PDB file of C-alpha atoms in Angstrom:
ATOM      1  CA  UNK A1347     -66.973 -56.913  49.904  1.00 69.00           C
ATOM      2  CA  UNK A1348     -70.398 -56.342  51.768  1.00 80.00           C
ATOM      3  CA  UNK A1349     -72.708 -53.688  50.391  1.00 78.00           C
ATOM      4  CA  UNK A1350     -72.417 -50.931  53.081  1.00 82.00           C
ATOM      5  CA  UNK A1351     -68.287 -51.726  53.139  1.00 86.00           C
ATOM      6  CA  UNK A1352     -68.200 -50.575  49.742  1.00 87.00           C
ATOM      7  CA  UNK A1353     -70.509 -47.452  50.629  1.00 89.00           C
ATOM      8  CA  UNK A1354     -68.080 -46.733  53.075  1.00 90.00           C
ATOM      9  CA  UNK A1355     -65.022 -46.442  50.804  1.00 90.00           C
ATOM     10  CA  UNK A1356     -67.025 -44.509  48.350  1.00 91.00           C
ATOM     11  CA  UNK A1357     -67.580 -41.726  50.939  1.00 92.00           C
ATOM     12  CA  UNK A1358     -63.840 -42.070  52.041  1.00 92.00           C
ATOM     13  CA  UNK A1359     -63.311 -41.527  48.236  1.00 91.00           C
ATOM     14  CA  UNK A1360     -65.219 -38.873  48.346  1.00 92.00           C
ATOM     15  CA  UNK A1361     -63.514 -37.273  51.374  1.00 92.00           C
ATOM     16  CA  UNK A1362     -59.937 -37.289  49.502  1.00 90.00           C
ATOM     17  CA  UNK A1363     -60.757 -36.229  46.382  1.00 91.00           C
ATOM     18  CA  UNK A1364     -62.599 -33.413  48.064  1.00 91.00           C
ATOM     19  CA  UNK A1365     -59.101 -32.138  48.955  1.00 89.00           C
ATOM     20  CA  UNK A1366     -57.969 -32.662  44.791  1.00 90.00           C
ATOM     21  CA  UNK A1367     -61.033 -31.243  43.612  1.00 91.00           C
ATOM     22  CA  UNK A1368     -60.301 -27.819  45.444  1.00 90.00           C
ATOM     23  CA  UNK A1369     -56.698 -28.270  44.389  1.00 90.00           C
ATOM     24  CA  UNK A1370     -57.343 -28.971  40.998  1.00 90.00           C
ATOM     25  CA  UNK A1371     -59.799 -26.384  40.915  1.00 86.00           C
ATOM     26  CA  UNK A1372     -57.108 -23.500  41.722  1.00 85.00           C
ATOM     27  CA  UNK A1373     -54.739 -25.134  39.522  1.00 86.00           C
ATOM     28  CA  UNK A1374     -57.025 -25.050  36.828  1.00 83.00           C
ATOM     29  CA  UNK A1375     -58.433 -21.611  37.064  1.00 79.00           C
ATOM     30  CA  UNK A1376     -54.487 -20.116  37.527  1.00 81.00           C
ATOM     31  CA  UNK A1377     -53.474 -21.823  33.979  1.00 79.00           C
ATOM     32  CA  UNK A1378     -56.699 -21.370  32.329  1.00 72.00           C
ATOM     33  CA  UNK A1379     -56.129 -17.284  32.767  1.00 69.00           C
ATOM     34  CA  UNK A1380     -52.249 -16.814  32.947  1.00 72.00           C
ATOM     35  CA  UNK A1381     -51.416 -19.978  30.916  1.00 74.00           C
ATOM     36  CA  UNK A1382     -48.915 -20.574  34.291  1.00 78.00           C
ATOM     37  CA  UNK A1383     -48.054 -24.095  35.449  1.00 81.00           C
ATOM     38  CA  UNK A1384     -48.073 -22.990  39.133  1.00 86.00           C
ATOM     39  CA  UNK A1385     -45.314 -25.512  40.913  1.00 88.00           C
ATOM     40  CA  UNK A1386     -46.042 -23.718  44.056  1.00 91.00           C
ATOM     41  CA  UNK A1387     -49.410 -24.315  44.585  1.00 91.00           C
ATOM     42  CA  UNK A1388     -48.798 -27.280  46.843  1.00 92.00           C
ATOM     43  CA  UNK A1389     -46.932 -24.457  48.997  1.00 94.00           C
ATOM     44  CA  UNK A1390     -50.190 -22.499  49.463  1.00 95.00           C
ATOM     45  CA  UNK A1391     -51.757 -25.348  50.458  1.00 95.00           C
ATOM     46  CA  UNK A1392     -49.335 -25.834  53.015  1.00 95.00           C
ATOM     47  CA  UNK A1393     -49.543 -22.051  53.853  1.00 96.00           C
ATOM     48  CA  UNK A1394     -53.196 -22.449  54.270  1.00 95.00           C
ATOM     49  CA  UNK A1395     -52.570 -25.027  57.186  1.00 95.00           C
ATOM     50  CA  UNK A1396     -49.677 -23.305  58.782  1.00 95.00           C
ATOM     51  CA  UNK A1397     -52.281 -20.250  59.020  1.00 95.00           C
ATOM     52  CA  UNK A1398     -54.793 -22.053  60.546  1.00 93.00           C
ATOM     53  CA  UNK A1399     -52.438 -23.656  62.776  1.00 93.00           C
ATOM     54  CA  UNK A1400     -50.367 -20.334  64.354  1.00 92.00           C
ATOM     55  CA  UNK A1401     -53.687 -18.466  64.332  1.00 91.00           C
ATOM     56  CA  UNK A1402     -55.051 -21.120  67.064  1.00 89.00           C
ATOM     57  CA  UNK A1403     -52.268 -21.061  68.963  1.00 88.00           C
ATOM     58  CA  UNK A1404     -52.506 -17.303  68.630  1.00 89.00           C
ATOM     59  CA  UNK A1405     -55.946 -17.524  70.127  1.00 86.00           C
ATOM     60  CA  UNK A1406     -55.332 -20.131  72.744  1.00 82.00           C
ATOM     61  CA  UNK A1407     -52.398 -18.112  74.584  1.00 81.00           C
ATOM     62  CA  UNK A1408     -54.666 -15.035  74.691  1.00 80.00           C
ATOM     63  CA  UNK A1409     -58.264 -16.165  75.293  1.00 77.00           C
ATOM     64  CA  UNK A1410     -58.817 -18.311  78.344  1.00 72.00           C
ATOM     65  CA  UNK A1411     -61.980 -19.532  76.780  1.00 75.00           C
ATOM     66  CA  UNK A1412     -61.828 -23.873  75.428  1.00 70.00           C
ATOM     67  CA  UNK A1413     -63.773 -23.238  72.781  1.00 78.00           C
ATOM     68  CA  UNK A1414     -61.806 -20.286  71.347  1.00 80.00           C
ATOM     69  CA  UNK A1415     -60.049 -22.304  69.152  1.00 77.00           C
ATOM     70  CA  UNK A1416     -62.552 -24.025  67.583  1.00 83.00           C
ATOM     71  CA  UNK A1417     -64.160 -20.443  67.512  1.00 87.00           C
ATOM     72  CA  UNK A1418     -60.976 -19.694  65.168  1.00 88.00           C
ATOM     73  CA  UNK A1419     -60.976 -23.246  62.947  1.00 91.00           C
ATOM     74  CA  UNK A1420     -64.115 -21.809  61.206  1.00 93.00           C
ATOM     75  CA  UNK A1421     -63.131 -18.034  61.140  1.00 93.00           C
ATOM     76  CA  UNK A1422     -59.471 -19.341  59.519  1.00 93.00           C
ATOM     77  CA  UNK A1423     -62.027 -21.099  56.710  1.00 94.00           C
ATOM     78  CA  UNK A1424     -62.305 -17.198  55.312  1.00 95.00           C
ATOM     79  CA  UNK A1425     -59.243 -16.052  57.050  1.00 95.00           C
ATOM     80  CA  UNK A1426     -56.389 -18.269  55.881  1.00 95.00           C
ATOM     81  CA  UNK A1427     -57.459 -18.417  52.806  1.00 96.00           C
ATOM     82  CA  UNK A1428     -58.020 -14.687  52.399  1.00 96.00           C
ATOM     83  CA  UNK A1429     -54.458 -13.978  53.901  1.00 96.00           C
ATOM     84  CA  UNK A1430     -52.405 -16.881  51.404  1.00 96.00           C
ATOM     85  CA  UNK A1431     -54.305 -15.253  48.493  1.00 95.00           C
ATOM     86  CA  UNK A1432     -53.141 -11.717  49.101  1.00 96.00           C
ATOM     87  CA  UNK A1433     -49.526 -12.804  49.220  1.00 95.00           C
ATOM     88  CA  UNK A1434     -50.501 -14.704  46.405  1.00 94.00           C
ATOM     89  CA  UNK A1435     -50.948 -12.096  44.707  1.00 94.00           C
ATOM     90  CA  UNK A1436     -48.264  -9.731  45.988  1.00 95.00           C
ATOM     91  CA  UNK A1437     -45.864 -13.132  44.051  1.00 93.00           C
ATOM     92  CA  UNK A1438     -47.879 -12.325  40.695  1.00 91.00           C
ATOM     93  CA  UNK A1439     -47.506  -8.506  40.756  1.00 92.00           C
ATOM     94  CA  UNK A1440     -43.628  -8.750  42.022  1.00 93.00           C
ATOM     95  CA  UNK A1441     -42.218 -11.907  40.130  1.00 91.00           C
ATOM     96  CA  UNK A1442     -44.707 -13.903  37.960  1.00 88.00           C
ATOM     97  CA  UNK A1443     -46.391 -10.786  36.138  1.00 86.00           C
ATOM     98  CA  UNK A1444     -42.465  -9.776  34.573  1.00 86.00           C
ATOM     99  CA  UNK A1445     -42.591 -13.608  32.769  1.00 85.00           C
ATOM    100  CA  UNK A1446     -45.952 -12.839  31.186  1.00 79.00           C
ATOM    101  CA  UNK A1447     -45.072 -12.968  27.302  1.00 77.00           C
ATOM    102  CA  UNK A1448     -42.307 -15.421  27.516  1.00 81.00           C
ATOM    103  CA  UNK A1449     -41.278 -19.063  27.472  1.00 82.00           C
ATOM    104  CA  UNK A1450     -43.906 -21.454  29.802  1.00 80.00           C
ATOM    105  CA  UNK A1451     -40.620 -22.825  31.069  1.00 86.00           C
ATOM    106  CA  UNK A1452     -39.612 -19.708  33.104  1.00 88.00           C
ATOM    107  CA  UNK A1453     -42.788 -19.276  34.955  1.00 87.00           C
ATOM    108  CA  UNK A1454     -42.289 -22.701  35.589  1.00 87.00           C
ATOM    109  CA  UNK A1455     -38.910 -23.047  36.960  1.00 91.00           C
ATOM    110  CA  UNK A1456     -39.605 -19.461  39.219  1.00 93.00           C
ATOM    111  CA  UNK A1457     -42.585 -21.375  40.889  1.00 92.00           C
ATOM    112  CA  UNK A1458     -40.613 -24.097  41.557  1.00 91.00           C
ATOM    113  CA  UNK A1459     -37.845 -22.162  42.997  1.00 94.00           C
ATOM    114  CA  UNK A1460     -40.456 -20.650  44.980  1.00 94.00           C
ATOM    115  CA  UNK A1461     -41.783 -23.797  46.761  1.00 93.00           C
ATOM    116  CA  UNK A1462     -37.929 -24.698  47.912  1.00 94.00           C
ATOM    117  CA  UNK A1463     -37.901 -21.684  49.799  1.00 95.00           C
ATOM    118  CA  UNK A1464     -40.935 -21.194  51.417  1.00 95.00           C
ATOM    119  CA  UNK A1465     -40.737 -24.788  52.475  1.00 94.00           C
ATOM    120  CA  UNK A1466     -37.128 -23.935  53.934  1.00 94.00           C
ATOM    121  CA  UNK A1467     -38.446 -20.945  55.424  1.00 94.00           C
ATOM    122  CA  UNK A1468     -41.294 -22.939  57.172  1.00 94.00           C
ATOM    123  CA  UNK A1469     -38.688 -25.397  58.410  1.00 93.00           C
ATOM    124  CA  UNK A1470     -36.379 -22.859  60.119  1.00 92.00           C
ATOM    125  CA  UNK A1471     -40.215 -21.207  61.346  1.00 89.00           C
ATOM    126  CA  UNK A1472     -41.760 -24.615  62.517  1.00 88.00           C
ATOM    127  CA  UNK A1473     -39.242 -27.483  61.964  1.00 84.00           C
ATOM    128  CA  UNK A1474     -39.282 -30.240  59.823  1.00 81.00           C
ATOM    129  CA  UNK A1475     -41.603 -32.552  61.629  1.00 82.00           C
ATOM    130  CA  UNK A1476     -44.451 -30.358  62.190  1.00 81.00           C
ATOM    131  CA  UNK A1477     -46.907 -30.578  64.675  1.00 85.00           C
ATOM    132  CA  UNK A1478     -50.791 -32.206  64.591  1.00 87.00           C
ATOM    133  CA  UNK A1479     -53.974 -29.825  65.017  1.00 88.00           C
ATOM    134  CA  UNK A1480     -56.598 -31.373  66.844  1.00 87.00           C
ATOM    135  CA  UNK A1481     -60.232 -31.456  64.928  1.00 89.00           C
ATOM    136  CA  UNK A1482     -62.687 -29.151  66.457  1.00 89.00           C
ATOM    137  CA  UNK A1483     -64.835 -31.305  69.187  1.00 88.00           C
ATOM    138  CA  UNK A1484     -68.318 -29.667  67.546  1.00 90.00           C
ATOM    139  CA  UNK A1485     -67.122 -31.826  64.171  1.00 90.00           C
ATOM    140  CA  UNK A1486     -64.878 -34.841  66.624  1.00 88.00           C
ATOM    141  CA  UNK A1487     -67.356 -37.312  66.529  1.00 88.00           C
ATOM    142  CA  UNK A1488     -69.362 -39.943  63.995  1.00 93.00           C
ATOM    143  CA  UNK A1489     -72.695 -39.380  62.077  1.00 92.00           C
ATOM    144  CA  UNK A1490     -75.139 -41.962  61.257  1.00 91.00           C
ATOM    145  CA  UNK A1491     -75.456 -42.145  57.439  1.00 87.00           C
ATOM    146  CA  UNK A1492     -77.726 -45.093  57.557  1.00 85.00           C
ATOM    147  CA  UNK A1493     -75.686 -48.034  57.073  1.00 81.00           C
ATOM    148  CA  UNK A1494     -72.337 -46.933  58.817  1.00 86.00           C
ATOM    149  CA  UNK A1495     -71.412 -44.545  61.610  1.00 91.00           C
ATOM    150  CA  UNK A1496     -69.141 -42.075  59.604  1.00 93.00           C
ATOM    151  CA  UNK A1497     -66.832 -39.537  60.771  1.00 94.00           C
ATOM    152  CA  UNK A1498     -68.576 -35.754  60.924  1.00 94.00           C
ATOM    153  CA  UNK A1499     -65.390 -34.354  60.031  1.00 94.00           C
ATOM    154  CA  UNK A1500     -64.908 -36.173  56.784  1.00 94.00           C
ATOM    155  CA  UNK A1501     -68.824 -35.505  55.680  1.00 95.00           C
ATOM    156  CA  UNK A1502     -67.525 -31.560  57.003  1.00 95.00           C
ATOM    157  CA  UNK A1503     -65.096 -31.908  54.234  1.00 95.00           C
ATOM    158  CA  UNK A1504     -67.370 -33.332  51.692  1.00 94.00           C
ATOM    159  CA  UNK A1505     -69.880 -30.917  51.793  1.00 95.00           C
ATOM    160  CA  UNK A1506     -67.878 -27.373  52.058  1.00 95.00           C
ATOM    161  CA  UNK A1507     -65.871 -29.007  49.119  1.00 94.00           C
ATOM    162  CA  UNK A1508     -69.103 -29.324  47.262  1.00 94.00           C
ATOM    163  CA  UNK A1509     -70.125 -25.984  48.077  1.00 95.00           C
ATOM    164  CA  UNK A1510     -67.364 -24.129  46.961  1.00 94.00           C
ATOM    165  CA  UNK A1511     -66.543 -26.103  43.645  1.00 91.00           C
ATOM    166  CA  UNK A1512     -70.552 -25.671  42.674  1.00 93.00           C
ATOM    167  CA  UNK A1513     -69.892 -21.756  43.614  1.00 93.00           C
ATOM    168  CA  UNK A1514     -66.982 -21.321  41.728  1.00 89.00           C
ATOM    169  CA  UNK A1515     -68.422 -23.404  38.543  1.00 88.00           C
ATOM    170  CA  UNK A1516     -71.363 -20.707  38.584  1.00 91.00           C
ATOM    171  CA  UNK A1517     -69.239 -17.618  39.060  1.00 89.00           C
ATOM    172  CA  UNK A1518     -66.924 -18.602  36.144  1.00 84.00           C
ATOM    173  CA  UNK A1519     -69.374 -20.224  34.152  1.00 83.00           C
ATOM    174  CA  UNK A1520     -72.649 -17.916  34.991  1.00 87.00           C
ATOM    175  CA  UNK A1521     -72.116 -14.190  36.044  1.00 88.00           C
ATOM    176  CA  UNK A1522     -70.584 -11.174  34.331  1.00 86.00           C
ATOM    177  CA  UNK A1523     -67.547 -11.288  36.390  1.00 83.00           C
ATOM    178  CA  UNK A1524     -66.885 -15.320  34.918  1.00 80.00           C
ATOM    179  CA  UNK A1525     -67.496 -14.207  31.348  1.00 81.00           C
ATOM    180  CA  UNK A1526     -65.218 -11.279  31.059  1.00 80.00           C
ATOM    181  CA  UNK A1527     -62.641 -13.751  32.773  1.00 76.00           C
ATOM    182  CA  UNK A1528     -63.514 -16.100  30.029  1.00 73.00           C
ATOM    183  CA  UNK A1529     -62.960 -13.809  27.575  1.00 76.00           C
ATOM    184  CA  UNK A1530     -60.004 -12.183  29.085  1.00 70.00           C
ATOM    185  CA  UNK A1531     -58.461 -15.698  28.730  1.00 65.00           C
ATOM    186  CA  UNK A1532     -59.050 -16.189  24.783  1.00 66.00           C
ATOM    187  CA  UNK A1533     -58.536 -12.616  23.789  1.00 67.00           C
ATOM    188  CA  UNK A1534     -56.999 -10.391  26.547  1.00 65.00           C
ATOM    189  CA  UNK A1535     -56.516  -8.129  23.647  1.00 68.00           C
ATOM    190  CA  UNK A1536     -60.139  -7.542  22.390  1.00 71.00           C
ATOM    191  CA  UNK A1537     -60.403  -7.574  26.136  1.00 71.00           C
ATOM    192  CA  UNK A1538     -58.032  -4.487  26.838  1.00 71.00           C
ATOM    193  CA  UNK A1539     -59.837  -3.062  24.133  1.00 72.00           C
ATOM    194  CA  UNK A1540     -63.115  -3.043  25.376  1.00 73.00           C
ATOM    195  CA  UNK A1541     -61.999  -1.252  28.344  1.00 73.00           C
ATOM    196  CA  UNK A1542     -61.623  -4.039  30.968  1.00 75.00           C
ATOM    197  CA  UNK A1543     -58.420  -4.077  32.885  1.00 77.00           C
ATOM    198  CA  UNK A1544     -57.158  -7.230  32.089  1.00 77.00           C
ATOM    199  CA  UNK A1545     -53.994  -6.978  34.561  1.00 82.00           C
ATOM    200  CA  UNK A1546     -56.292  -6.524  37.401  1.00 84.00           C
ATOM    201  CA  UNK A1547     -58.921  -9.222  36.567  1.00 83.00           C
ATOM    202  CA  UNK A1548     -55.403 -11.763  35.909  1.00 84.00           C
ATOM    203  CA  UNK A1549     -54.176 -10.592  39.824  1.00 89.00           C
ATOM    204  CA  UNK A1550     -57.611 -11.165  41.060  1.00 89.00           C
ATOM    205  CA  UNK A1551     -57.673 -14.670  39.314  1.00 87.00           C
ATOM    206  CA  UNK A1552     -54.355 -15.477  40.762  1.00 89.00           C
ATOM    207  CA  UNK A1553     -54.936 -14.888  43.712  1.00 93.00           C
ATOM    208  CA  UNK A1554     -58.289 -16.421  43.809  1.00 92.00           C
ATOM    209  CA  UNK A1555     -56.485 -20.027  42.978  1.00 90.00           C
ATOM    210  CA  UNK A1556     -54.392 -19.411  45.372  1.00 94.00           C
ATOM    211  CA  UNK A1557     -57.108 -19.067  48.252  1.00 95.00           C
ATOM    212  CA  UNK A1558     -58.616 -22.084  46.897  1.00 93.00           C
ATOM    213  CA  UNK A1559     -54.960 -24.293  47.676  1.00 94.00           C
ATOM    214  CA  UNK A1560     -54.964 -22.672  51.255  1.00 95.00           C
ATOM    215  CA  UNK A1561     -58.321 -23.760  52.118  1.00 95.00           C
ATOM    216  CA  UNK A1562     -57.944 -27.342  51.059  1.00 94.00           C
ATOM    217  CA  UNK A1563     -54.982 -26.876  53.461  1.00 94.00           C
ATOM    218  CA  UNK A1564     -57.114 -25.426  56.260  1.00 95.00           C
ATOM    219  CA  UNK A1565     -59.312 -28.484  55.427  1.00 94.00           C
ATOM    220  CA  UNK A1566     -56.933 -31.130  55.771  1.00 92.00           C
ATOM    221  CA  UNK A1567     -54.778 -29.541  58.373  1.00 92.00           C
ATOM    222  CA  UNK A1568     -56.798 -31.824  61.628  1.00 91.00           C
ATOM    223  CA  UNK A1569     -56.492 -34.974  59.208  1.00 89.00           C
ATOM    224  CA  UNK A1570     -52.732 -34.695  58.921  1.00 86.00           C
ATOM    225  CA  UNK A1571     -49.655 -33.564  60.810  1.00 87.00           C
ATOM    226  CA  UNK A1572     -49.175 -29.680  59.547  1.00 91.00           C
ATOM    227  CA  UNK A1573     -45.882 -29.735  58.687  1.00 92.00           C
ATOM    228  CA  UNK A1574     -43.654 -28.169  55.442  1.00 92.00           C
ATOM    229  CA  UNK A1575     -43.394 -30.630  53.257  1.00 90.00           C
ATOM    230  CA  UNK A1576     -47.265 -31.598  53.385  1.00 90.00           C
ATOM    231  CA  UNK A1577     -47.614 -30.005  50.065  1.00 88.00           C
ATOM    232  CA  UNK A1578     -45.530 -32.341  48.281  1.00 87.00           C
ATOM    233  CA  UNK A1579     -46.727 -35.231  47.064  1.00 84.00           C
ATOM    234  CA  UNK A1580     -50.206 -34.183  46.733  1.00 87.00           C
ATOM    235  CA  UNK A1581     -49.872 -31.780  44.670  1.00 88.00           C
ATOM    236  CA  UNK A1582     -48.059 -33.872  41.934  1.00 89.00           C
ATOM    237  CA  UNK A1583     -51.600 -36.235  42.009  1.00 90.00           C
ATOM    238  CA  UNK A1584     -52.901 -33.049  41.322  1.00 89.00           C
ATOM    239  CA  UNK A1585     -50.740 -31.869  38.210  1.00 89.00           C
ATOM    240  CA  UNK A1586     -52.161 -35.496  36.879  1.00 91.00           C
ATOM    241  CA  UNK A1587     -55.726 -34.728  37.915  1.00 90.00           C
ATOM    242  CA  UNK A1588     -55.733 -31.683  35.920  1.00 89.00           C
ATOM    243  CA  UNK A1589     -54.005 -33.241  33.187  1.00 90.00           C
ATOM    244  CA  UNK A1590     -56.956 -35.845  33.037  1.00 91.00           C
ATOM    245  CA  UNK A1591     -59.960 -33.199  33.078  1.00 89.00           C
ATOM    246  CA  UNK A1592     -58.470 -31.145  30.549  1.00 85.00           C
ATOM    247  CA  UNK A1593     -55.898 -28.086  31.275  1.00 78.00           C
ATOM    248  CA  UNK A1594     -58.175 -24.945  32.351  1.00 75.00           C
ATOM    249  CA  UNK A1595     -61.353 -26.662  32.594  1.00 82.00           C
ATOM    250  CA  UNK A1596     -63.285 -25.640  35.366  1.00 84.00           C
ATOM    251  CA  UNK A1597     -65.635 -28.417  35.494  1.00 88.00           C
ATOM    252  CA  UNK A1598     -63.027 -31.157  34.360  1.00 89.00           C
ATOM    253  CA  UNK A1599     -61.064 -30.691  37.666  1.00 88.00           C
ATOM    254  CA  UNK A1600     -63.828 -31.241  40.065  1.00 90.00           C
ATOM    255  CA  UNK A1601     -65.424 -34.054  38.092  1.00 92.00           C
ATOM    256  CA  UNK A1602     -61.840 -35.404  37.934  1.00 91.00           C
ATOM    257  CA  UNK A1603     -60.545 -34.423  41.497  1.00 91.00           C
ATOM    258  CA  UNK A1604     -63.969 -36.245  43.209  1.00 92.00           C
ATOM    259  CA  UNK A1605     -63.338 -39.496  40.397  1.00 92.00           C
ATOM    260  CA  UNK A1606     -59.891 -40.145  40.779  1.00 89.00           C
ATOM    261  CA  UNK A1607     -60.136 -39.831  45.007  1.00 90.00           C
ATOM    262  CA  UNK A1608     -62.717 -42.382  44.755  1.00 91.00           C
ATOM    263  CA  UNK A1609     -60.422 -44.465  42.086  1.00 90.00           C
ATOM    264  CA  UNK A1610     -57.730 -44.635  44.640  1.00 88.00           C
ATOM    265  CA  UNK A1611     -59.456 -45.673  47.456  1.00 90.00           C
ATOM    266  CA  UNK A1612     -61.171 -48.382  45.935  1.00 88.00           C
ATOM    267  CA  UNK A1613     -58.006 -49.454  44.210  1.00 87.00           C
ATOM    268  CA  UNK A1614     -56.508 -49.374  47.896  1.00 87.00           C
ATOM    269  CA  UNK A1615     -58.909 -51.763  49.002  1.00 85.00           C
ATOM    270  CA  UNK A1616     -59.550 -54.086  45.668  1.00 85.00           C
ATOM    271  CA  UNK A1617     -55.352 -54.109  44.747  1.00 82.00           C
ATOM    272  CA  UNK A1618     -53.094 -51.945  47.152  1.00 82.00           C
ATOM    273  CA  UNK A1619     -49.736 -52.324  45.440  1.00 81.00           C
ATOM    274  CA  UNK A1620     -51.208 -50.015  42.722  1.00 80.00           C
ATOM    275  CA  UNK A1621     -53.286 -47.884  44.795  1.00 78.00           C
ATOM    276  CA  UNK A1622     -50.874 -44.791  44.467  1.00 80.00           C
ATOM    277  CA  UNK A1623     -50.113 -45.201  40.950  1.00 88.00           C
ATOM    278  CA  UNK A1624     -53.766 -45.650  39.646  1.00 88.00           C
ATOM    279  CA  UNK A1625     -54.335 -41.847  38.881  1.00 88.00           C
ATOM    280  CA  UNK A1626     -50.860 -42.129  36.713  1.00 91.00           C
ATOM    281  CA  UNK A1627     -51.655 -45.188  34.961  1.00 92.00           C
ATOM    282  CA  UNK A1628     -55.146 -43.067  34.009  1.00 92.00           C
ATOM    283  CA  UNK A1629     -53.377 -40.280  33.311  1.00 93.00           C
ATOM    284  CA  UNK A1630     -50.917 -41.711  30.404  1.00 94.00           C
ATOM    285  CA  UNK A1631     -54.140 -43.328  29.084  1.00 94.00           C
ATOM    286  CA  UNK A1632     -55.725 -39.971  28.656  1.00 93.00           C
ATOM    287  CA  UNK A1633     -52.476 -38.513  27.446  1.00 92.00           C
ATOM    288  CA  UNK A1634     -52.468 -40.981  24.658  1.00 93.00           C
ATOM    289  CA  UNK A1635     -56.556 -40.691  23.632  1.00 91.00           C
ATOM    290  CA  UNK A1636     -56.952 -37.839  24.205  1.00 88.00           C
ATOM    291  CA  UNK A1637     -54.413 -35.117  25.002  1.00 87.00           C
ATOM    292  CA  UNK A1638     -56.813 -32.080  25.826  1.00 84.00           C
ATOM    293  CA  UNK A1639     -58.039 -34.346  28.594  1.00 86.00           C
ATOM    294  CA  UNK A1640     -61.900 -35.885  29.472  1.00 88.00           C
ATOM    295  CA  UNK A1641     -63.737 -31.938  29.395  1.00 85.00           C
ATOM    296  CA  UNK A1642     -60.109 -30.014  27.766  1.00 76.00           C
ATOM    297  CA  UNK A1643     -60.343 -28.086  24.716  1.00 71.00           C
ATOM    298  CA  UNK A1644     -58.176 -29.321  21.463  1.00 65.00           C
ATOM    299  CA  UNK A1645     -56.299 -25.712  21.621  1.00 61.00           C
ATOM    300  CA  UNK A1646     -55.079 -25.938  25.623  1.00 57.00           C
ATOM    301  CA  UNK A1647     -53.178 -28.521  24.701  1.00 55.00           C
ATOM    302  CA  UNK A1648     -51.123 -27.373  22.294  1.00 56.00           C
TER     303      UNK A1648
END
């Protein structure tokens, strides 16, 4: 494997787990707050690219201008994710917020119920093949890195991925707003007490995960066919990506989400029988050695 073939793959890495980082990331920050293993998140992200998909074709039948829709790919960037996060939240405050208080399992099994029907709703909407969405020509060609002409779109990826996980590290991590979020997640009660409104800073936080999921969708939506069941099977790597940088850790899901995309496409090329089960076989190591995961506190996995 030549030098500048292997620099290739690790920016091809980079380019998928840019997608589980911001995955992870919502994930992460929706259990670390509500303590809620959120099945449907792989539904938002599918949400996200539906959004950015009807809006263009919105755009197209009513503008007579080409670059309209490309126009719209970057507006949908704040859009999309903007729109799936408020009817994120309209979920929490109708369904989610009455399972607060009890079993894990219920919140659990409601999510889940909710991905089989928005997915069946999205079939009867847009049928169950889908339909592609061409990449926006400003972002359609290649870049010269230096030792490979790379696809713009992919480095596109990389880099908004980047920006937004660093963002989000420093808002929970850094401001006001992160801390009483922080707080509000080890002692909502103290919390409450202090005069913060917990239930409102808990919506905000939901639905701030969930805008997260739909822009990964928006993302990916020109690199795959938008179609309902896109959600699916990425969003199990990401359970196990969150599982292996710790449950609610902020930092732990984008170190993991950017490591394990880069695992699997260098286990693609090295030994490609095993290339989709790498992240599992890293997983139940983790599991085993450490439960809370690689950056997880001892108490979020109990």
């Amino acid at each position: 494997m030549s030098p500048d073939y292997l620099l290739t793959q690790i920016f091809n890495g980079l380019a998928s787990g840019a997608f589980y980082a911001l995955l992870a990331l919502g994930l992460s920050v929706i259990f670390g707050m509500l303590r809620v293993v959120n099945f449907a998140h792989g539904a938002m992200y599918m949400l996200g690219a539906f959004a950015t998909y009807y809006g263009a074709q919105f755009v197209n039948a009513r503008v007579a201008d080409p670059n309209a829709a490309q126009v719209w790919f970057f507006a949908s960037l704040l859009i999309a994710p903007a729109v799936v996060g408020l009817f994120g939240i309209l979920l929490e405050v109708t369904l989610l917020r009455r399972l607060y208080g009890l079993d894990p399992i219920y919140s659990l099994l409601l999510t889940f119920a909710l991905v089989l029907i928005i997915e069946d709703l999205m079939r009867l909407a847009a049928g169950p093949l889908g339909s592609p969405f061409a990449t926006p020509p400003v972002l359609a060609g290649v870049t010269n890195i230096g030792f490979t002409l790379y696809p713009t779109y992919k480095l596109f990826v990389i880099v908004i991925s980047l920006i937004v996980c660093a963002l989000a590290w420093f808002i929970v991590e850094r401001t006001p707003i992160g801390a009483r979020i922080r707080a509000a997640t080890e002692n909502p009660v103290l919390v409450r007490a202090l005069g913060i409104d917990v239930r409102r800073l808990v919506t905000i936080t939901f639905g701030v995960g969930i805008a997260l999921a739909a822009l990964a969708g928006v993302l990916n939506a020109p690199q795959t066919n938008v179609q309902p069941n896109m959600g699916d099977t990425i969003i199990i790597y990401t359970f196990a990506i969150v599982v292996i940088g710790g449950l609610g850790s902020i930092v732990g899901s984008i170190v993991a989400g950017f490591a394990l995309g880069l695992l699997q496409t260098i286990g693609a090329v090295v030994f490609p029988p095993i290339s989709t089960t790498l992240i599992f076989i890293v997983m139940v190591i983790v599991i085993v050695f450490r439960p809370a995961g690689l950056f997880g506190k001892p108490e979020s996995a109990r």
